[in-house]
Amino acid sequence: MHRLRIPRTPLEQIIEIFGLEQQEPRDVILVSLDLEVNKNRPSIDQWYAISQIGVSYFDTRCLLQPYPADHHHFATRHFIVGGQRRFDHIRKKYHFGISEHISSQDHVNDVLRNILLIPDEKTPGKFRDVILLAHGIASDLATCRKRILILADLANVVGLLDTTYLSMEVLGLYFSLRSLLSLLGLPVKEMHNAGNDANYTLRALLLLCRYDLHPSLKKSVQTLEYFRSIAFEPLPDTTSRNALWRSVKIRRADKTLEALNLGGLTFFDDI
C-alpha cells in the first residue's frame, strides 16, 4: 500500500498549498510531470520504453509578496530518449529551453529520481518537499511502476495532484489536456512534446484555480490574478533558435561535402 493517494476533489488541498485562506503558502515545489512512451514498440513493453520526459516546476516561495516583476516562474526541462537523429528531430518542437539527451533506457530511472530531488538552497544537504502533478497522473505512475520505480514513495514527495480531477471539480467534466487548454484559451503549440505538456499542465492548474476561486476568495484576488498573468504568459519564440540549428546542420553538411571533394576528412588524422 502506497502512502499517498490521488485526491478526487483536489481544490481544497490546492487552496492550502497556495495559502489562499491562510497567511503563507506551504513551502513546496509543484512538479508537473509528463511522460511519452514509445508506441512503435510491441505493446508488451511499451510501458517500459519511455521516449520523452517533461518536467515543469512551480516554487511556492515565489508567492511571498511582493511578486517578482517578471513571470518566468516555470523552470521547465525536456529529456529525449534515443539516438541522435531522434533527438535532433524532437528538440525543435520544444518551446521552453534546450532539450536534454538521454542515450539509453538504462539511464531513465536515474533521471526521473533526480528531477524530484531538488536541493534546498536555505538548508544545505536537504531536499525540497515536492507535490507531483500530471494530467492523468495514474498513467504516469503506472509507467514508472513498470520500471520498478515508485515515485510516490520517494521521501520528499508529499502529495499528488491530477488536473483531470481538478477540471471535473471546477468545470463538471473530464477533459483531455488538449481540450482543457483549448477551453481555457491558453496559448499552446506542439503538444505531445513532454516538456511542453508539463508546462501547459501547470498553467492549466493555476488558471483553473483562478477560474473557480476568484469570486469567493476576495482576499486572495491579487494572488489569483497573478496566477492568471503567468498562465497566459506568451510562449517563447523558437523561430530564430530553430533557424540557427538548421544553418549549423547545413554548414556541417557543406564542410563534409567539401572534405569529400578534397579527398577525405582531415580531422581523422588527429585520432
XYZ file of C-alpha atoms in Angstrom:
271
model
C 0.000 0.000 0.000
C 1.463 3.341 -1.044
C 1.446 6.199 1.441
C -0.029 8.805 -0.957
C -3.378 8.884 -2.715
C -4.598 10.999 -5.616
C -7.384 13.287 -4.321
C -10.548 13.151 -6.446
C -11.563 16.643 -5.249
C -8.207 18.425 -5.049
C -9.358 22.056 -4.821
C -9.319 22.191 -1.018
C -5.779 20.812 -0.970
C -4.683 23.329 -3.626
C -6.104 26.219 -1.569
C -3.974 25.031 1.340
C -0.859 24.590 -0.826
C -1.042 28.141 -2.156
C -2.053 29.665 1.177
C -5.198 31.205 -0.251
C -7.051 31.070 3.074
C -4.077 31.496 5.381
C -1.091 33.741 5.843
C 1.538 31.852 3.868
C 1.659 29.051 1.281
C 3.168 25.670 2.052
C 6.893 25.533 1.411
C 6.769 23.094 -1.504
C 7.540 22.859 -5.204
C 4.832 21.674 -7.571
C 6.458 19.358 -10.095
C 4.418 18.832 -13.242
C 5.434 15.579 -14.951
C 4.648 14.310 -18.431
C 5.903 11.035 -19.895
C 5.686 9.966 -23.518
C 6.031 6.254 -24.246
C 7.370 4.702 -27.422
C 4.228 3.432 -29.129
C 6.225 1.973 -32.003
C 7.441 -0.797 -29.731
C 5.420 -4.002 -29.230
C 2.598 -3.462 -26.746
C 4.153 -5.920 -24.321
C 6.914 -3.465 -23.410
C 5.524 -0.076 -24.476
C 5.162 0.998 -20.848
C 8.829 0.332 -20.298
C 10.081 2.310 -23.286
C 9.799 5.966 -22.247
C 10.642 8.197 -25.200
C 10.356 11.647 -23.591
C 10.286 13.134 -20.093
C 8.902 16.590 -19.414
C 9.011 18.358 -16.067
C 7.980 21.856 -15.033
C 8.481 23.379 -11.586
C 6.460 25.988 -9.681
C 8.006 27.061 -6.370
C 5.518 28.414 -3.829
C 8.281 30.615 -2.408
C 7.647 32.921 -5.367
C 4.230 33.683 -3.861
C 5.728 35.599 -0.954
C 4.787 39.183 -1.771
C 5.749 41.449 -3.400
C 5.560 39.285 -6.502
C 8.505 39.435 -8.897
C 8.074 41.790 -11.845
C 8.743 39.064 -14.413
C 6.590 35.985 -14.851
C 9.250 33.379 -15.583
C 8.381 31.066 -12.702
C 8.145 27.785 -14.589
C 11.546 26.161 -14.747
C 10.869 23.548 -17.421
C 13.071 20.679 -18.619
C 12.724 18.253 -21.505
C 14.534 14.950 -21.971
C 14.562 12.903 -25.177
C 15.495 9.223 -25.006
C 17.135 7.571 -28.006
C 19.519 8.214 -30.854
C 20.886 11.497 -32.156
C 18.573 11.658 -35.183
C 15.519 11.312 -32.955
C 16.894 13.946 -30.605
C 17.547 16.430 -33.414
C 14.011 15.977 -34.749
C 12.061 16.264 -31.486
C 14.045 19.055 -29.833
C 12.886 21.572 -32.468
C 9.315 21.258 -31.159
C 10.216 22.138 -27.562
C 9.421 25.747 -26.623
C 10.897 26.328 -23.169
C 14.647 25.903 -23.480
C 17.136 23.357 -24.747
C 16.204 19.666 -24.709
C 18.494 17.227 -22.914
C 19.600 13.923 -24.406
C 19.328 10.519 -22.701
C 21.122 7.978 -24.854
C 19.673 4.811 -23.312
C 16.669 3.480 -21.392
C 19.185 2.351 -18.776
C 19.532 5.954 -17.541
C 15.843 6.905 -17.459
C 15.101 5.818 -13.874
C 18.016 7.835 -12.512
C 16.823 10.917 -14.388
C 13.287 10.500 -13.042
C 14.578 10.285 -9.474
C 16.944 13.208 -9.862
C 14.360 15.625 -11.247
C 12.437 15.221 -7.979
C 15.479 15.661 -5.731
C 15.694 19.456 -5.615
C 18.328 20.828 -3.206
C 17.058 23.342 -0.658
C 19.183 26.470 -1.007
C 18.148 27.523 2.515
C 19.160 24.244 4.168
C 22.301 22.606 2.746
C 22.040 18.822 2.479
C 18.235 18.852 2.460
C 15.858 18.340 -0.457
C 12.708 20.373 -1.036
C 9.303 18.814 -0.463
C 7.540 18.323 -3.794
C 3.959 17.727 -4.871
C 3.794 15.676 -8.046
C 1.287 16.866 -10.643
C 0.137 15.500 -14.006
C -2.869 15.326 -16.304
C -3.806 11.693 -15.798
C -1.148 11.084 -13.171
C -2.174 7.458 -12.594
C -0.935 6.601 -16.092
C 2.469 8.198 -15.489
C 2.828 6.483 -12.116
C 1.880 3.144 -13.718
C 4.530 3.666 -16.394
C 7.122 4.161 -13.669
C 5.902 1.115 -11.733
C 6.537 -0.979 -14.850
C 10.135 0.187 -14.494
C 10.197 -0.789 -10.784
C 10.198 2.885 -9.817
C 7.601 4.071 -7.284
C 7.782 7.869 -7.474
C 5.056 8.369 -4.860
C 7.187 6.535 -2.287
C 10.156 8.902 -2.540
C 10.590 10.534 0.869
C 10.352 14.136 -0.351
C 7.195 13.570 -2.441
C 4.494 14.823 -0.066
C 1.449 14.938 -2.333
C -0.134 14.048 -5.676
C -2.407 16.173 -7.865
C -4.255 15.417 -11.102
C -5.653 18.160 -13.332
C -8.214 15.738 -14.783
C -9.869 15.569 -11.356
C -9.443 19.313 -10.863
C -11.193 20.028 -14.167
C -14.037 17.727 -13.109
C -14.367 19.522 -9.772
C -14.246 23.015 -11.296
C -15.926 22.513 -14.689
C -18.052 19.413 -14.129
C -16.468 17.373 -16.932
C -13.338 15.363 -17.632
C -11.197 16.734 -20.456
C -8.187 15.625 -22.414
C -5.300 18.020 -21.886
C -5.725 19.444 -25.387
C -9.459 20.065 -24.875
C -8.891 21.606 -21.449
C -6.245 24.007 -22.734
C -8.483 24.981 -25.640
C -11.432 25.638 -23.332
C -9.277 27.786 -21.038
C -7.918 29.712 -24.008
C -4.302 29.046 -23.078
C -1.521 29.536 -25.642
C -0.298 26.141 -26.866
C 1.815 24.753 -29.688
C 3.380 21.358 -30.387
C 1.515 19.144 -27.940
C 2.677 15.589 -27.201
C 6.091 17.070 -26.628
C 6.627 16.097 -22.990
C 8.370 19.328 -21.990
C 5.640 21.484 -23.496
C 2.831 19.402 -21.992
C 4.353 19.547 -18.499
C 4.455 23.342 -18.727
C 0.915 23.537 -20.126
C -0.443 21.331 -17.318
C 0.966 23.679 -14.695
C -0.607 26.660 -16.459
C -3.960 24.853 -16.548
C -3.848 24.162 -12.809
C -3.220 27.827 -11.973
C -5.944 29.042 -14.302
C -8.498 26.529 -13.014
C -7.783 27.831 -9.502
C -8.311 31.395 -10.641
C -11.483 30.486 -12.559
C -13.128 28.747 -9.600
C -11.897 30.749 -6.613
C -11.824 34.331 -7.891
C -15.453 35.118 -6.925
C -15.253 33.650 -3.404
C -11.744 34.318 -2.052
C -11.733 38.094 -2.276
C -8.728 38.480 -0.010
C -6.702 36.357 -2.461
C -7.682 38.256 -5.613
C -4.135 39.549 -6.094
C -2.689 36.028 -5.968
C -5.343 34.640 -8.304
C -4.769 37.427 -10.826
C -1.067 36.675 -10.560
C -1.864 33.056 -11.477
C -3.782 34.288 -14.500
C -0.939 36.510 -15.688
C 1.668 33.763 -15.579
C -0.698 31.179 -17.096
C -1.208 33.451 -20.099
C 2.446 34.368 -20.490
C 3.215 34.160 -24.251
C 5.124 31.137 -25.481
C 8.796 31.750 -26.278
C 9.535 32.342 -29.956
C 11.693 29.448 -31.151
C 11.885 30.557 -34.789
C 15.374 32.079 -34.539
C 16.690 29.184 -32.459
C 15.482 26.563 -34.922
C 16.792 28.585 -37.876
C 20.214 28.677 -36.204
C 20.164 24.905 -35.702
C 19.237 24.382 -39.346
C 22.059 26.661 -40.510
C 24.580 24.825 -38.319
C 23.410 21.492 -39.751
C 23.738 22.839 -43.305
C 27.238 24.197 -42.625
C 28.304 20.824 -41.249
C 26.973 19.083 -44.344
C 28.740 21.609 -46.597
C 32.049 21.033 -44.813
C 31.639 17.276 -45.144
C 30.943 17.552 -48.888
C 33.911 19.887 -49.284
C 36.140 17.422 -47.460
C 34.946 14.587 -49.675
C 35.717 16.648 -52.768
C 39.222 17.241 -51.427
C 39.752 13.556 -50.856
C 38.933 12.938 -47.193
C 38.018 14.167 -43.724
C 41.300 15.517 -42.419
C 40.185 15.664 -38.782
C 40.562 11.870 -38.645
C 44.315 12.417 -38.963
C 44.425 13.523 -35.327
C 42.651 10.441 -33.962
